[in-house]
Short mmCIF file of C-alpha atoms in Angstrom, two decimals:
data_model
loop_
_atom_site.label_atom_id
_atom_site.label_comp_id
_atom_site.label_asym_id
_atom_site.label_seq_id
_atom_site.Cartn_x
_atom_site.Cartn_y
_atom_site.Cartn_z
CA UNK A 27 0.12 -0.24 -0.08
CA UNK A 28 1.98 3.49 -1.06
CA UNK A 29 -0.66 6.45 1.00
CA UNK A 30 0.27 9.79 -0.99
CA UNK A 31 -0.70 13.14 0.81
CA UNK A 32 -1.39 15.95 -1.75
CA UNK A 33 -1.49 19.37 0.02
CA UNK A 34 -3.14 22.19 -2.65
CA UNK A 35 -5.48 24.79 -3.05
CA UNK A 36 -7.62 23.17 -5.35
CA UNK A 37 -9.05 19.91 -5.78
CA UNK A 38 -7.39 17.11 -7.96
CA UNK A 39 -9.11 16.01 -11.47
CA UNK A 40 -9.81 12.84 -11.72
CA UNK A 41 -7.26 12.66 -14.41
CA UNK A 42 -4.96 13.60 -12.30
CA UNK A 43 -5.39 11.41 -9.43
CA UNK A 44 -5.15 8.59 -12.01
CA UNK A 45 -2.01 9.61 -13.72
CA UNK A 46 -0.35 9.95 -10.11
CA UNK A 47 -1.28 6.32 -9.65
CA UNK A 48 -0.10 4.47 -12.46
CA UNK A 49 3.57 6.74 -12.31
CA UNK A 50 3.44 5.12 -8.50
CA UNK A 51 2.85 2.12 -9.48
CA UNK A 52 5.48 2.15 -13.11
CA UNK A 53 8.21 3.31 -10.05
CA UNK A 54 7.42 0.43 -7.93
CA UNK A 55 7.07 -1.77 -10.42
CA UNK A 56 10.59 -0.78 -11.94
CA UNK A 57 12.55 -0.05 -9.05
CA UNK A 58 10.90 -2.62 -6.93
CA UNK A 59 9.66 -5.12 -8.92
CA UNK A 60 6.47 -5.22 -7.63
CA UNK A 61 4.05 -7.35 -9.41
CA UNK A 62 1.01 -5.61 -11.35
CA UNK A 63 -1.92 -5.85 -9.94
CA UNK A 64 -0.25 -5.63 -6.29
CA UNK A 65 0.25 -2.11 -5.15
CA UNK A 66 -2.72 -0.06 -3.75
CA UNK A 67 -2.51 3.73 -4.44
CA UNK A 68 -4.37 5.90 -1.98
CA UNK A 69 -4.52 9.38 -2.44
CA UNK A 70 -5.44 11.84 0.30
CA UNK A 71 -5.98 15.13 -0.49
CA UNK A 72 -5.69 17.65 2.36
CA UNK A 73 -6.96 21.70 1.07
CA UNK A 74 -5.56 24.90 3.36
CA UNK A 75 -9.47 25.66 3.29
CA UNK A 76 -10.60 22.93 5.42
CA UNK A 77 -9.90 22.58 9.23
CA UNK A 78 -7.66 19.94 10.45
CA UNK A 79 -9.50 16.77 11.76
#
């Protein structure tokens, strides 16, 4: 599992989220030899206008 925390003023588009996931999967496959389908990528967004949880 890979957790990506994104801090930005605007939310990420669905296309940008998918691109981040694909890039992370590619890196894990190339560098660590992680088999396709074995990595789960979670993108958590935190914006400046959100109050802390």
